[in-house]
PDB file of C-alpha atoms in Angstrom:
ATOM      1  CA  GLN A   1    -141.700-215.659 -39.057  1.00 80.00           C
ATOM      2  CA  VAL A   2    -139.820-218.335 -37.151  1.00 86.00           C
ATOM      3  CA  GLN A   3    -141.541-219.771 -34.093  1.00 92.00           C
ATOM      4  CA  LEU A   4    -140.255-222.284 -31.565  1.00 95.00           C
ATOM      5  CA  VAL A   5    -142.785-223.866 -29.228  1.00 97.00           C
ATOM      6  CA  GLU A   6    -141.686-226.115 -26.377  1.00 97.00           C
ATOM      7  CA  SER A   7    -143.828-228.670 -24.586  1.00 97.00           C
ATOM      8  CA  GLY A   8    -143.497-231.666 -22.307  1.00 97.00           C
ATOM      9  CA  GLY A   9    -142.243-230.087 -19.117  1.00 96.00           C
ATOM     10  CA  GLY A  10    -143.660-231.062 -15.764  1.00 97.00           C
ATOM     11  CA  SER A  11    -142.927-232.232 -12.245  1.00 98.00           C
ATOM     12  CA  VAL A  12    -141.150-235.468 -11.417  1.00 98.00           C
ATOM     13  CA  GLN A  13    -139.345-236.996  -8.473  1.00 98.00           C
ATOM     14  CA  THR A  14    -135.625-237.512  -8.280  1.00 98.00           C
ATOM     15  CA  GLY A  15    -134.564-240.295 -10.603  1.00 98.00           C
ATOM     16  CA  GLY A  16    -137.521-239.797 -12.910  1.00 98.00           C
ATOM     17  CA  SER A  17    -137.599-239.024 -16.617  1.00 98.00           C
ATOM     18  CA  LEU A  18    -139.124-236.406 -18.870  1.00 98.00           C
ATOM     19  CA  LYS A  19    -139.010-235.710 -22.579  1.00 98.00           C
ATOM     20  CA  VAL A  20    -139.413-232.163 -23.770  1.00 98.00           C
ATOM     21  CA  SER A  21    -140.140-231.237 -27.368  1.00 98.00           C
ATOM     22  CA  CYS A  22    -139.746-228.153 -29.518  1.00 98.00           C
ATOM     23  CA  VAL A  23    -141.687-227.685 -32.734  1.00 96.00           C
ATOM     24  CA  VAL A  24    -140.196-225.214 -35.181  1.00 94.00           C
ATOM     25  CA  SER A  25    -142.243-223.366 -37.783  1.00 91.00           C
ATOM     26  CA  GLY A  26    -141.407-220.704 -40.322  1.00 84.00           C
ATOM     27  CA  ASP A  27    -140.031-220.949 -43.818  1.00 63.00           C
ATOM     28  CA  ARG A  28    -136.935-218.908 -43.025  1.00 66.00           C
ATOM     29  CA  LEU A  29    -135.450-221.669 -40.905  1.00 66.00           C
ATOM     30  CA  ARG A  30    -134.239-224.746 -42.707  1.00 80.00           C
ATOM     31  CA  PHE A  31    -134.702-227.000 -39.739  1.00 84.00           C
ATOM     32  CA  SER A  32    -132.663-229.917 -41.034  1.00 84.00           C
ATOM     33  CA  TRP A  33    -129.687-227.684 -41.754  1.00 86.00           C
ATOM     34  CA  TYR A  34    -129.384-225.386 -38.756  1.00 90.00           C
ATOM     35  CA  CYS A  35    -127.786-225.786 -35.361  1.00 95.00           C
ATOM     36  CA  MET A  36    -130.345-226.336 -32.587  1.00 95.00           C
ATOM     37  CA  GLY A  37    -129.913-226.321 -28.843  1.00 97.00           C
ATOM     38  CA  TRP A  38    -131.508-226.678 -25.441  1.00 98.00           C
ATOM     39  CA  PHE A  39    -130.775-224.209 -22.669  1.00 98.00           C
ATOM     40  CA  ARG A  40    -132.057-223.856 -19.121  1.00 98.00           C
ATOM     41  CA  GLN A  41    -132.334-221.182 -16.507  1.00 98.00           C
ATOM     42  CA  ALA A  42    -133.080-221.642 -12.840  1.00 97.00           C
ATOM     43  CA  PRO A  43    -134.349-218.784 -10.645  1.00 92.00           C
ATOM     44  CA  GLY A  44    -131.519-216.456  -9.710  1.00 94.00           C
ATOM     45  CA  GLN A  45    -129.066-218.189 -11.997  1.00 96.00           C
ATOM     46  CA  GLU A  46    -127.652-217.479 -15.423  1.00 95.00           C
ATOM     47  CA  ARG A  47    -128.892-219.315 -18.466  1.00 95.00           C
ATOM     48  CA  GLU A  48    -126.743-222.307 -19.344  1.00 96.00           C
ATOM     49  CA  GLY A  49    -126.415-224.482 -22.367  1.00 96.00           C
ATOM     50  CA  VAL A  50    -127.597-228.058 -21.897  1.00 97.00           C
ATOM     51  CA  ALA A  51    -127.173-229.728 -25.267  1.00 97.00           C
ATOM     52  CA  GLN A  52    -126.742-228.780 -28.884  1.00 97.00           C
ATOM     53  CA  ILE A  53    -126.814-230.505 -32.248  1.00 97.00           C
ATOM     54  CA  ASP A  54    -125.102-229.153 -35.353  1.00 94.00           C
ATOM     55  CA  GLY A  55    -126.611-229.258 -38.790  1.00 91.00           C
ATOM     56  CA  ASP A  56    -124.275-232.153 -39.556  1.00 91.00           C
ATOM     57  CA  GLY A  57    -125.496-234.080 -36.506  1.00 92.00           C
ATOM     58  CA  SER A  58    -122.582-233.432 -34.164  1.00 95.00           C
ATOM     59  CA  ILE A  59    -123.753-233.301 -30.550  1.00 96.00           C
ATOM     60  CA  LYS A  60    -122.375-231.688 -27.411  1.00 96.00           C
ATOM     61  CA  TYR A  61    -123.645-231.861 -23.847  1.00 97.00           C
ATOM     62  CA  ALA A  62    -122.958-229.884 -20.727  1.00 96.00           C
ATOM     63  CA  GLY A  63    -120.882-231.904 -18.294  1.00 96.00           C
ATOM     64  CA  SER A  64    -123.661-231.827 -15.707  1.00 97.00           C
ATOM     65  CA  VAL A  65    -126.091-233.703 -17.963  1.00 97.00           C
ATOM     66  CA  ASN A  66    -123.743-235.892 -20.016  1.00 97.00           C
ATOM     67  CA  GLY A  67    -124.859-239.495 -19.823  1.00 97.00           C
ATOM     68  CA  ARG A  68    -128.319-238.592 -18.533  1.00 98.00           C
ATOM     69  CA  PHE A  69    -129.790-236.368 -21.261  1.00 98.00           C
ATOM     70  CA  THR A  70    -130.140-237.099 -24.971  1.00 98.00           C
ATOM     71  CA  ILE A  71    -130.803-234.512 -27.665  1.00 98.00           C
ATOM     72  CA  SER A  72    -132.340-235.579 -30.946  1.00 97.00           C
ATOM     73  CA  LYS A  73    -134.402-234.202 -33.773  1.00 94.00           C
ATOM     74  CA  ASP A  74    -136.920-235.351 -36.322  1.00 94.00           C
ATOM     75  CA  ASN A  75    -136.394-233.327 -39.480  1.00 91.00           C
ATOM     76  CA  ALA A  76    -139.649-234.463 -41.063  1.00 91.00           C
ATOM     77  CA  LYS A  77    -141.600-233.235 -38.046  1.00 94.00           C
ATOM     78  CA  ARG A  78    -139.380-230.172 -37.568  1.00 93.00           C
ATOM     79  CA  THR A  79    -139.146-231.144 -33.930  1.00 96.00           C
ATOM     80  CA  LEU A  80    -136.241-231.079 -31.492  1.00 97.00           C
ATOM     81  CA  TYR A  81    -136.289-233.336 -28.439  1.00 98.00           C
ATOM     82  CA  LEU A  82    -134.512-233.598 -25.124  1.00 98.00           C
ATOM     83  CA  GLN A  83    -134.868-236.891 -23.279  1.00 98.00           C
ATOM     84  CA  MET A  84    -133.973-236.401 -19.626  1.00 98.00           C
ATOM     85  CA  ASN A  85    -133.290-239.410 -17.428  1.00 98.00           C
ATOM     86  CA  SER A  86    -132.080-239.803 -13.853  1.00 98.00           C
ATOM     87  CA  LEU A  87    -133.318-236.320 -13.082  1.00 98.00           C
ATOM     88  CA  LYS A  88    -131.965-234.477 -10.059  1.00 98.00           C
ATOM     89  CA  PRO A  89    -133.347-231.514  -8.096  1.00 97.00           C
ATOM     90  CA  GLU A  90    -130.570-229.368  -9.576  1.00 97.00           C
ATOM     91  CA  ASP A  91    -132.072-229.978 -13.025  1.00 98.00           C
ATOM     92  CA  THR A  92    -135.067-227.865 -11.990  1.00 98.00           C
ATOM     93  CA  ALA A  93    -135.286-224.924 -14.394  1.00 98.00           C
ATOM     94  CA  MET A  94    -137.107-223.382 -17.306  1.00 98.00           C
ATOM     95  CA  TYR A  95    -135.939-225.195 -20.416  1.00 98.00           C
ATOM     96  CA  TYR A  96    -135.651-223.291 -23.683  1.00 98.00           C
ATOM     97  CA  CYS A  97    -135.264-224.435 -27.249  1.00 97.00           C
ATOM     98  CA  ALA A  98    -133.114-222.261 -29.510  1.00 96.00           C
ATOM     99  CA  ALA A  99    -132.010-222.150 -33.119  1.00 94.00           C
ATOM    100  CA  TYR A 100    -128.917-220.626 -34.659  1.00 92.00           C
ATOM    101  CA  GLY A 101    -128.893-219.272 -38.195  1.00 84.00           C
ATOM    102  CA  GLY A 102    -125.978-221.406 -39.276  1.00 88.00           C
ATOM    103  CA  ARG A 103    -124.952-225.017 -39.684  1.00 90.00           C
ATOM    104  CA  LEU A 104    -122.290-225.181 -36.970  1.00 93.00           C
ATOM    105  CA  CYS A 105    -123.248-224.247 -33.427  1.00 93.00           C
ATOM    106  CA  PRO A 106    -121.619-221.115 -32.006  1.00 91.00           C
ATOM    107  CA  ALA A 107    -119.528-221.094 -28.872  1.00 84.00           C
ATOM    108  CA  SER A 108    -121.952-218.822 -27.066  1.00 83.00           C
ATOM    109  CA  GLY A 109    -125.657-219.154 -26.496  1.00 82.00           C
ATOM    110  CA  ILE A 110    -125.940-215.417 -27.012  1.00 83.00           C
ATOM    111  CA  ASP A 111    -125.557-215.989 -30.735  1.00 87.00           C
ATOM    112  CA  PHE A 112    -128.675-218.144 -31.011  1.00 92.00           C
ATOM    113  CA  GLY A 113    -131.153-215.902 -32.791  1.00 90.00           C
ATOM    114  CA  TYR A 114    -134.404-217.754 -32.280  1.00 92.00           C
ATOM    115  CA  TRP A 115    -135.865-218.779 -28.914  1.00 96.00           C
ATOM    116  CA  GLY A 116    -138.966-220.442 -27.608  1.00 97.00           C
ATOM    117  CA  GLN A 117    -140.971-219.376 -24.576  1.00 97.00           C
ATOM    118  CA  GLY A 118    -139.743-222.221 -22.423  1.00 97.00           C
ATOM    119  CA  THR A 119    -141.213-225.173 -20.569  1.00 98.00           C
ATOM    120  CA  GLN A 120    -140.828-225.671 -16.816  1.00 98.00           C
ATOM    121  CA  VAL A 121    -139.157-228.773 -15.435  1.00 98.00           C
ATOM    122  CA  THR A 122    -139.345-229.343 -11.679  1.00 98.00           C
ATOM    123  CA  VAL A 123    -137.601-232.208  -9.927  1.00 98.00           C
ATOM    124  CA  SER A 124    -138.489-232.865  -6.300  1.00 97.00           C
ATOM    125  CA  SER A 125    -136.370-234.772  -3.825  1.00 92.00           C
TER     126      SER A 125
END
């Protein structure tokens, strides 16, 4: 059974940094090969994609975080990371790690089949 477990969330002030991690377990998911992504959802808002990395290493970011956030992964540790710098109050949300059962990331987050429980990030002004 595939499991995704996020950690590293917390509370910071505007301009601060956080790094969240997602450890993936389960033999069914070839971590190094599959598309992985970070999503977030703030109270009362729809879930939005933040960053994604294809199995071939291609990366895409949401416009709102481009230049501030960095997605990366360590295949040996089966861990996905999201480094968040220059944080803003509008970055406050529950952050979720997700995996897609294919090499190239889909256009919609709905197609990601595996999700973690989330880690809370709160940015105060």
